CSV table of C-alpha atoms and ligand atoms in Angstrom, one decimal:
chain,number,residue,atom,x,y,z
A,1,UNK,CA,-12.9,-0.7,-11.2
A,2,UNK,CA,-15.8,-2.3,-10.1
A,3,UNK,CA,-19.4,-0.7,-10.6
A,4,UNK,CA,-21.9,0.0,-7.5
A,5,UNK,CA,-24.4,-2.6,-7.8
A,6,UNK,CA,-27.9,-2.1,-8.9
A,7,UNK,CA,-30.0,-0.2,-6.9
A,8,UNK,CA,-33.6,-1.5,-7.5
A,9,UNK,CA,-35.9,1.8,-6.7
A,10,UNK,CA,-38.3,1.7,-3.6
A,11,UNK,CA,-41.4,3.1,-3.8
A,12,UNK,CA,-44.5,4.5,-1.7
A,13,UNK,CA,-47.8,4.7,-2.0
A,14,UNK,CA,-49.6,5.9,0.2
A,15,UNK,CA,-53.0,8.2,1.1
A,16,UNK,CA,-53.8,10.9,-1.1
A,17,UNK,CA,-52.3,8.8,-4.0
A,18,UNK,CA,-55.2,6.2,-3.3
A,19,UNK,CA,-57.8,8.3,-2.9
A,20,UNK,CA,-56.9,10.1,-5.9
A,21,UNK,CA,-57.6,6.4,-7.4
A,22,UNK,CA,-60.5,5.7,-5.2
A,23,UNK,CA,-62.6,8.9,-6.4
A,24,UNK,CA,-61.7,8.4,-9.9
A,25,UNK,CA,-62.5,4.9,-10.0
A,26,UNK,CA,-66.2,6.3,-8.0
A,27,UNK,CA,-66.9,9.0,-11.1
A,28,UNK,CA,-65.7,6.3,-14.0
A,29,UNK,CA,-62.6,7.5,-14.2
A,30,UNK,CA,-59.7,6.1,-16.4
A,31,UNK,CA,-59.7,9.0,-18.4
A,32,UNK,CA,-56.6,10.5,-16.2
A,33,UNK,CA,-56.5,13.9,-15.3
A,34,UNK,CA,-55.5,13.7,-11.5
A,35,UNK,CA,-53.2,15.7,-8.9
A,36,UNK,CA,-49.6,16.3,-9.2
A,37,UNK,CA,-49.0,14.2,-6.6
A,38,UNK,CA,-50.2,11.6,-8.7
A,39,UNK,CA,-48.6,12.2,-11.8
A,40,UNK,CA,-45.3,12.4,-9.9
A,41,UNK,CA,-46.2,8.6,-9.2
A,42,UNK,CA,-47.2,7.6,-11.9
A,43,UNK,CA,-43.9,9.1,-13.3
A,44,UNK,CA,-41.9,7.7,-10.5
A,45,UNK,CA,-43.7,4.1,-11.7
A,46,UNK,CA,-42.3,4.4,-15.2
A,47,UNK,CA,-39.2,5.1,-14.9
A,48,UNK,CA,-38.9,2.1,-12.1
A,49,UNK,CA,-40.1,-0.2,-14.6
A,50,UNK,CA,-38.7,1.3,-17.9
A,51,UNK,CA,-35.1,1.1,-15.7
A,52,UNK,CA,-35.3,-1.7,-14.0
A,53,UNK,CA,-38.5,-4.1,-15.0
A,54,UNK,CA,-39.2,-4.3,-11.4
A,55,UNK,CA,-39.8,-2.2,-7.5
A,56,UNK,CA,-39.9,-2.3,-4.6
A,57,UNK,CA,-43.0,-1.4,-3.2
A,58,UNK,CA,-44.2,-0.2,0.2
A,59,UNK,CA,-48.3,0.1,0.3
A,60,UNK,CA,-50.4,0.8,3.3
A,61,UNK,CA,-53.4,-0.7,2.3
A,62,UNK,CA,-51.8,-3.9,3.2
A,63,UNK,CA,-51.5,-4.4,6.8
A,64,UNK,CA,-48.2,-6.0,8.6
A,65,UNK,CA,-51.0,-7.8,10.4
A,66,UNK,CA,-52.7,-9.4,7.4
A,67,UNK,CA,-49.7,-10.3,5.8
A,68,UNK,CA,-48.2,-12.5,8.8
A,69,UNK,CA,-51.7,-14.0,9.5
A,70,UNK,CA,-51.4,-15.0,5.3
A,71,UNK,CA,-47.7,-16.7,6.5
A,72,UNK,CA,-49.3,-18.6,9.1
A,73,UNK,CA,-52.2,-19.7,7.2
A,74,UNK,CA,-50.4,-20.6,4.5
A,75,UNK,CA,-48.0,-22.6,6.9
A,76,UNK,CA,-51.1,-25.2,7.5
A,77,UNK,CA,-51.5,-25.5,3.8
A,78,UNK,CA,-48.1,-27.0,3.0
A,79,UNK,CA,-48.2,-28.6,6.2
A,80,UNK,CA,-51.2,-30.3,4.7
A,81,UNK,CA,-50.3,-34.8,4.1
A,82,UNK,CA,-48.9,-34.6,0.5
A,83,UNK,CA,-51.9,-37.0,-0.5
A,84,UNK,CA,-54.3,-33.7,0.4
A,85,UNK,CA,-52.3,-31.0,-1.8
A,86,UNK,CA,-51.9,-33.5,-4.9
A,87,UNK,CA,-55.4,-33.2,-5.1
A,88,UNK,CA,-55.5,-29.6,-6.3
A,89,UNK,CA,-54.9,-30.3,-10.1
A,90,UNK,CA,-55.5,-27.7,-12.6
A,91,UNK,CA,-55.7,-28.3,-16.6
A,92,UNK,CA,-53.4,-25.6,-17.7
A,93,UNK,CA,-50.5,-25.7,-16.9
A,94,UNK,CA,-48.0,-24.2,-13.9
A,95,UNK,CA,-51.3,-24.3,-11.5
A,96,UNK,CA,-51.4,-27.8,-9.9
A,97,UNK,CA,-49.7,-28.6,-6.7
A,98,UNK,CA,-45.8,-29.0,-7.5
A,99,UNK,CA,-43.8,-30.9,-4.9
A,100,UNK,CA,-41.9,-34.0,-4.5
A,101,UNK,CA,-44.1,-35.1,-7.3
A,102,UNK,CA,-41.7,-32.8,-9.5
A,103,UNK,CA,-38.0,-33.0,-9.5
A,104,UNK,CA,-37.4,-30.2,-11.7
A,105,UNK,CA,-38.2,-28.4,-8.5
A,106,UNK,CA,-36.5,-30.0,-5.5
A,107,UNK,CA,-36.6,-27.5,-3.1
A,108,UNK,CA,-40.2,-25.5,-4.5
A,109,UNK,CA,-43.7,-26.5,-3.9
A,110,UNK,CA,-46.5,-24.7,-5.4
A,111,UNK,CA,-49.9,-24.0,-5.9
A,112,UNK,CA,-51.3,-21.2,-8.4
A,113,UNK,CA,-55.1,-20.8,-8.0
A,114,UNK,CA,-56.7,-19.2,-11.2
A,115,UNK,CA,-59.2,-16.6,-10.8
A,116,UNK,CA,-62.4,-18.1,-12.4
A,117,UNK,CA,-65.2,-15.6,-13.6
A,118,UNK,CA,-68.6,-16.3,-11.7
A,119,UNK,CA,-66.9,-18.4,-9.3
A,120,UNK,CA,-65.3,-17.9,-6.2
A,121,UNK,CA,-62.2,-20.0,-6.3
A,122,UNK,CA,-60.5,-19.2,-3.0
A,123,UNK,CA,-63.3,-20.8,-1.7
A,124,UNK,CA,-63.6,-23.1,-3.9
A,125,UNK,CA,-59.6,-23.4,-3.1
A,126,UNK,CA,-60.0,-24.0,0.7
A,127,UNK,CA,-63.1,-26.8,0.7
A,128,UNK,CA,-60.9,-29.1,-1.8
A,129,UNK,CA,-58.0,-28.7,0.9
A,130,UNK,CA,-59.6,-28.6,4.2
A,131,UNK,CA,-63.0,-30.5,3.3
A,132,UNK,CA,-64.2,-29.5,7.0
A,133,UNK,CA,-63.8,-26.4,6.3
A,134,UNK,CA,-61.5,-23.8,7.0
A,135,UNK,CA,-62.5,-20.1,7.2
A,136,UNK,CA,-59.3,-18.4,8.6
A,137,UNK,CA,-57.8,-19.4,5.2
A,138,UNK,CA,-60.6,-18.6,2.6
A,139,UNK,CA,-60.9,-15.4,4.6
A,140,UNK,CA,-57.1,-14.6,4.4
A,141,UNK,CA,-56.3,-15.2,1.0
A,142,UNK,CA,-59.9,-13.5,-0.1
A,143,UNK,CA,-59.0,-10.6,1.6
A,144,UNK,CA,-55.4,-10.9,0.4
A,145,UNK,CA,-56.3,-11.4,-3.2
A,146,UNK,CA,-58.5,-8.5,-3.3
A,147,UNK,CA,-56.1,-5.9,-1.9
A,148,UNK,CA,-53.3,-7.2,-4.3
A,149,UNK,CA,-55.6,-7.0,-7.2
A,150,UNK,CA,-56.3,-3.4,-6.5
A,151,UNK,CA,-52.4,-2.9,-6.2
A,152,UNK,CA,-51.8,-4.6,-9.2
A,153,UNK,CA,-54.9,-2.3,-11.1
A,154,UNK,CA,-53.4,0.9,-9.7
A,155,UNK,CA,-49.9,0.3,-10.9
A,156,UNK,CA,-50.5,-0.5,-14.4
A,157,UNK,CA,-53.3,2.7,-14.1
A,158,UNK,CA,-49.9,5.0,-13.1
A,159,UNK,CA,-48.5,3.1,-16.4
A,160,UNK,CA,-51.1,3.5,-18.8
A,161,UNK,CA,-51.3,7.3,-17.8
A,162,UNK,CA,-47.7,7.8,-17.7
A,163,UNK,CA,-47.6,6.9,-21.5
A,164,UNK,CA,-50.9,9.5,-22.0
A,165,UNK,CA,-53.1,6.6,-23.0
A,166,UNK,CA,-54.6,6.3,-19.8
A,167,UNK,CA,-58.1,6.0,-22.0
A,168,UNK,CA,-57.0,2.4,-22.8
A,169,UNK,CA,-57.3,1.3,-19.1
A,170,UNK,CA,-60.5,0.3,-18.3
A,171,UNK,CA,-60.6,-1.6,-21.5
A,172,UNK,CA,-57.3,-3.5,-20.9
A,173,UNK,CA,-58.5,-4.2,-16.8
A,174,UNK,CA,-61.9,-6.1,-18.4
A,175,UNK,CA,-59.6,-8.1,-20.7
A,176,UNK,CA,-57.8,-9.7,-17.3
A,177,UNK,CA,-57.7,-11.7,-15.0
A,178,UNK,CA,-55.0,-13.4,-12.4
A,179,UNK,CA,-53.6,-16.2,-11.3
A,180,UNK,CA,-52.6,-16.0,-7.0
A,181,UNK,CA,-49.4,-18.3,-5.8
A,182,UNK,CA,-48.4,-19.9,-2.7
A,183,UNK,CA,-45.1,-21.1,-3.0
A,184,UNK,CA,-42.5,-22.6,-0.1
A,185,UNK,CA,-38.9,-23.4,-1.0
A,186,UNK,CA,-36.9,-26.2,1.4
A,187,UNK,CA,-33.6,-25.3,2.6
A,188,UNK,CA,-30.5,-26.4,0.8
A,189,UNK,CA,-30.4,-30.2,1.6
A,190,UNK,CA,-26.9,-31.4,2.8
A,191,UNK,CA,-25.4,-28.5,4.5
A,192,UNK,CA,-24.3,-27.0,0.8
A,193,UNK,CA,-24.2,-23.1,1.4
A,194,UNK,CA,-26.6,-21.8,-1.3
A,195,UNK,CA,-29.1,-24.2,-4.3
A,196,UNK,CA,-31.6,-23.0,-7.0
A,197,UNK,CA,-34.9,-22.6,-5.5
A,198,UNK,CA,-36.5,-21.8,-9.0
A,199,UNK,CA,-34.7,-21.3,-12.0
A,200,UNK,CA,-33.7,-18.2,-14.0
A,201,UNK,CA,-37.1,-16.9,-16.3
A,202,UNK,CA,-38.8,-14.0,-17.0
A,203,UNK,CA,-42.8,-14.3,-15.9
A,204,UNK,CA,-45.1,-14.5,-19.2
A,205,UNK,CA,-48.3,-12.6,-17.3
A,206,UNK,CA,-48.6,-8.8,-17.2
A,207,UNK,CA,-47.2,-8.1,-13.7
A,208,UNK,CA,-46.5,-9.9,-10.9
A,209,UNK,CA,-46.7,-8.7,-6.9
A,210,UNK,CA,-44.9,-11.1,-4.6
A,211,UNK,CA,-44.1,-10.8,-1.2
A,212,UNK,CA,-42.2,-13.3,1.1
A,213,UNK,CA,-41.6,-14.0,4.5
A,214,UNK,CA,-38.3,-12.8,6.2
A,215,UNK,CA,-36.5,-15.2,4.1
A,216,UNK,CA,-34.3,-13.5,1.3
A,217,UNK,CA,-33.5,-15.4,-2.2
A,218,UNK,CA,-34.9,-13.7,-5.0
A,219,UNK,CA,-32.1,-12.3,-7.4
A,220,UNK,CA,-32.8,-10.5,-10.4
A,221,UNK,CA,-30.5,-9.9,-13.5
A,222,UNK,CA,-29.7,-6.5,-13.7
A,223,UNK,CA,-28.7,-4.4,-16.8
A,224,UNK,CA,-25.1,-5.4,-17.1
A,225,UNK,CA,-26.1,-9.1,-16.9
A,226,UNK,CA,-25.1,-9.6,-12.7
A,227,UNK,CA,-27.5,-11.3,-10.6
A,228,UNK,CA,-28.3,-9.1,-7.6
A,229,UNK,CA,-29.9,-10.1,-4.4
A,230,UNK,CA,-32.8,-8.2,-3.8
A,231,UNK,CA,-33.5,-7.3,-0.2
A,232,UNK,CA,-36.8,-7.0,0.5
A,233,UNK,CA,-37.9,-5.5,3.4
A,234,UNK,CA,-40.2,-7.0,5.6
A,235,UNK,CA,-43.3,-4.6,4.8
A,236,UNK,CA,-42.1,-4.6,1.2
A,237,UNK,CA,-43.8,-6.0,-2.0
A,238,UNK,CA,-41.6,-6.6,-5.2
A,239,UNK,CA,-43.4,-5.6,-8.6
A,240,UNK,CA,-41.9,-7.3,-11.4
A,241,UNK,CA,-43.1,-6.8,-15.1
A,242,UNK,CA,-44.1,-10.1,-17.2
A,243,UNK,CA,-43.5,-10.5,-20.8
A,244,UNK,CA,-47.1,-9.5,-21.4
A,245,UNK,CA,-46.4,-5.9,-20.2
A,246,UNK,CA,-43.2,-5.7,-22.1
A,247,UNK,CA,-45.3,-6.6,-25.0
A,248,UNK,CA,-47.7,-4.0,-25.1
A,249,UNK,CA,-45.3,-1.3,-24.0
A,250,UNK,CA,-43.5,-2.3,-27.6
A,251,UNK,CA,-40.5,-3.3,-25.4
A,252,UNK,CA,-40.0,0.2,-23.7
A,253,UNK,CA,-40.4,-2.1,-20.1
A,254,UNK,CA,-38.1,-5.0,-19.7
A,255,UNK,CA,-39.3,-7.5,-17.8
A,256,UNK,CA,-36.9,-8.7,-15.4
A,257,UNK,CA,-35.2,-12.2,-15.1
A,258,UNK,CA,-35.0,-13.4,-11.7
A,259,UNK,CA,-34.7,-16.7,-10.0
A,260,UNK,CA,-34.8,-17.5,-6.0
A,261,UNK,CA,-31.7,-19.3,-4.7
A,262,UNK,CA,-31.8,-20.6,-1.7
A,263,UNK,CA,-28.9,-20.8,1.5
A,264,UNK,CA,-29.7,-20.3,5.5
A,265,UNK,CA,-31.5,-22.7,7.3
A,266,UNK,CA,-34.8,-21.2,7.3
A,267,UNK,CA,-37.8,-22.0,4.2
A,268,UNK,CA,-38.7,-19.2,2.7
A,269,UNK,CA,-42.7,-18.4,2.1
A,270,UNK,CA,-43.8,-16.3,-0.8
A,271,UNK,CA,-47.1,-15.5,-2.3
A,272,UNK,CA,-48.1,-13.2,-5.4
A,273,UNK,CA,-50.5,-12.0,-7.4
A,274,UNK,CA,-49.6,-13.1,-11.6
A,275,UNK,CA,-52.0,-10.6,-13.4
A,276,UNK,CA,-52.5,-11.5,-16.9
A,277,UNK,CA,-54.6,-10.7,-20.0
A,278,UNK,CA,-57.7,-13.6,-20.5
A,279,UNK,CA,-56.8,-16.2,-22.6
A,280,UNK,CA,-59.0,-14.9,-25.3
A,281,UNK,CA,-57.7,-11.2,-25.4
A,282,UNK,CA,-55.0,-9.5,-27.3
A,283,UNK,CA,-52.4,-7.8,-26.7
A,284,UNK,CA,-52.0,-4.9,-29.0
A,285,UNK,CA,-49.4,-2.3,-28.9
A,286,UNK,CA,-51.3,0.9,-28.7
A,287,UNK,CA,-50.1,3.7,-31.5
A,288,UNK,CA,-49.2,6.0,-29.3
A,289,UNK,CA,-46.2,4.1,-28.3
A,290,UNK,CA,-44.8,3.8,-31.9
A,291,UNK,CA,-42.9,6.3,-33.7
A,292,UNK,CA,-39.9,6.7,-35.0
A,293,UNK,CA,-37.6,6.6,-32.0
A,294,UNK,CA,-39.8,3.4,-31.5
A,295,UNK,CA,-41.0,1.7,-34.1
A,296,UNK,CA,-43.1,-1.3,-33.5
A,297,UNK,CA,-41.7,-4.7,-32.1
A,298,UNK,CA,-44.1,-6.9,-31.8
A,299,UNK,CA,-47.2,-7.9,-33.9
A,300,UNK,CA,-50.5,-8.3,-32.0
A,301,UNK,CA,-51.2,-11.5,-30.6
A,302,UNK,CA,-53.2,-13.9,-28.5
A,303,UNK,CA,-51.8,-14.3,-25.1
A,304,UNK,CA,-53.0,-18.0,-24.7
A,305,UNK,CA,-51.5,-18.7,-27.9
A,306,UNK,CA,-48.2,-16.8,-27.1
A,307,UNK,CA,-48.5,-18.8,-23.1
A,308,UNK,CA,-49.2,-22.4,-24.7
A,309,UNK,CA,-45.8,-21.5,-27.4
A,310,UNK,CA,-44.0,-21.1,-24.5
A,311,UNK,CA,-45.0,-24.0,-22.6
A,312,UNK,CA,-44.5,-26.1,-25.6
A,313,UNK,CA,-41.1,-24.3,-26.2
A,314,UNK,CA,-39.4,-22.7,-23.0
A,315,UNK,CA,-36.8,-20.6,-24.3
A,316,UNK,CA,-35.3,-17.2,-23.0
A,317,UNK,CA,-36.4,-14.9,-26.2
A,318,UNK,CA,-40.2,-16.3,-26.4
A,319,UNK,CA,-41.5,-13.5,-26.7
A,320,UNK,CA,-39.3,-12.0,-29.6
A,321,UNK,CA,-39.6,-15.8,-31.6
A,322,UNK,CA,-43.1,-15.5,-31.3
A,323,UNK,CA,-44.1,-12.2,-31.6
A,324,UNK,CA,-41.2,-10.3,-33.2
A,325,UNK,CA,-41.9,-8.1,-36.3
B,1,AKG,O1,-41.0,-17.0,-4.8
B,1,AKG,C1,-40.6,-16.0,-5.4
B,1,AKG,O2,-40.2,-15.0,-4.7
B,1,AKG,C2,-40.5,-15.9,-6.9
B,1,AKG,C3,-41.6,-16.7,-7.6
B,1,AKG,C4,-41.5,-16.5,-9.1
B,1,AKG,O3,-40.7,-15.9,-9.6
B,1,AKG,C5,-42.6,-17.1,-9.9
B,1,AKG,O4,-43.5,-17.8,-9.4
B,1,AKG,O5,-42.7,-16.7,-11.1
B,2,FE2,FE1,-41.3,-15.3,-11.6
């Protein structure tokens, strides 16, 4: 008897679920309150993630047309002579330009462009590429980068209210900040049918928002340890929770394990926004989420020194070895 396979949920959000976040936002909001409408979302939101670790997403905000004028753009980057995008190097690590340089990664290239306080790295981004400029890109991916940061800052509002602490917002928003990725994966070399495009993890940020071109690939593990193909449609954004999120929500959201594999003959194009706490913050599990059904899992911790573990140590249960009770 086979099971049905996992159905990751879609989601919508749309108008009067924006403005609600829009006027709230205008009068210093944070402190919840809000329309049914809204709470149904934000209730719809947690049990997504507390299912699943991940959605799908549909979002309005985010026009078809900026999205395939983001594809194109980003087309010219990787186009760019290899001797052009090895010059984006970044000190910490899983930032600077990953291609043939890396063999870990044969089919991925990358770029992850850290948001820097003060400064405005897009551009900053787009003159170390295209030296003669290029202001369809810096435009693009500033535009881009904004709307996805206001995705990503309405989701995790809908969270924080959905577990009543919606107080703890604003607080936990100053404390963050984001890395965006381009990313391009090759087709599988040699005619083979299918090949790892990135390998099995969960993210270590907060919560990550990708979206891709028409190119399917990502799978994500679901609950009875199966890898599932995730179609995602073309207007579609995928929300997947990081280990940072699972931390503070003491472990009540999983954060999923995916991977991208690879098989057609087309590349695949994704981009996404990795929202993360500052390398200074903690993450803390607020009170309200322990009690005795729950009792606390993890023990408050630096994120940077949780992130540089990892990177020292890559193992599936980081986060438990490093900040287990
Ligand atoms: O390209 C994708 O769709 C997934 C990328 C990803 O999982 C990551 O960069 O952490
Ligand atoms: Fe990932």
């Amino acid at each position: 008897m086979g099971s049905e396979p996992t159905q990751i949920p879609y989601i919508y959000f749309s108008g009067e679920v924006l403005d609600h976040f829009d006027h709230d936002r205008e009068v210093g909001g944070g402190g919840g309150g809000g329309g049914e409408k809204w709470k149904a979302m934000c209730s719809q939101v947690r049990e997504a993630v507390e299912n699943h670790g991940c959605f799908i997403l549909f979002y309005d905000k985010i026009h078809m047309t900026l999205r395939e004028e983001m594809f194109n753009t980003m087309k010219n980057l990787f186009d760019l002579p290899e001797e052009t995008k090895n010059k984006y190097v970044n000190p910490r690590p899983y930032r600077s330009y990953s291609g043939a340089n890396n063999p870990l990664l044969p089919l991925q290239e990358s770029f992850g462009v850290d948001n820097e306080p003060g400064q405005d790295s897009a551009q900053a981004f787009t003159d170390l590429m295209w030296p003669e400029g290029n202001p369809t890109f810096s435009e693009i991916f500033k535009s881009m980068k904004s709307k996805m940061l206001e995705l990503d800052n309405i989701i995790l509002r809908m969270v924080f209210e959905s577990y009543s602490v919606g107080k703890l917002y604003n607080s936990f928003i100053q404390d963050s900040t984001n890395t965006f990725r381009f990313m391009k994966y090759k087709v599988p070399p040699n005619n083979e049918p299918s090949a790892m495009g990135l390998i099995a993890h969960t993210d270590k940020n907060t919560l990550t928002i990708l979206c891709q071109n028409e190119v399917q690939g990502l799978e994500i593990l679901d609950k009875e340890g199966k890898w599932v193909t995730i179609m995602i449609p073309n207007d579609a954004f995928i929300v997947i929770v990081g280990d940072g999120l699972k931390a503070w929500s003491n472990a009540r959201i999983p954060a999923a394990k995916h991977r991208v594999v690879m098989s057609g003959d087309k590349e695949r194009y994704s981009f996404g926004l990795f929202s993360m706490p500052k390398e200074e913050a903690t993450i803390e599990v607020p009170l309200e989420l322990v009690d005795n059904d729950h009792p606390l899992v993890y023990r408050p911790f630096k994120f940077s020194d949780f992130f540089y573990n990892f990177v020292n140590n890559t193992r599936d249960d980081a986060l438990e070895a490093f900040a287990g009770v």
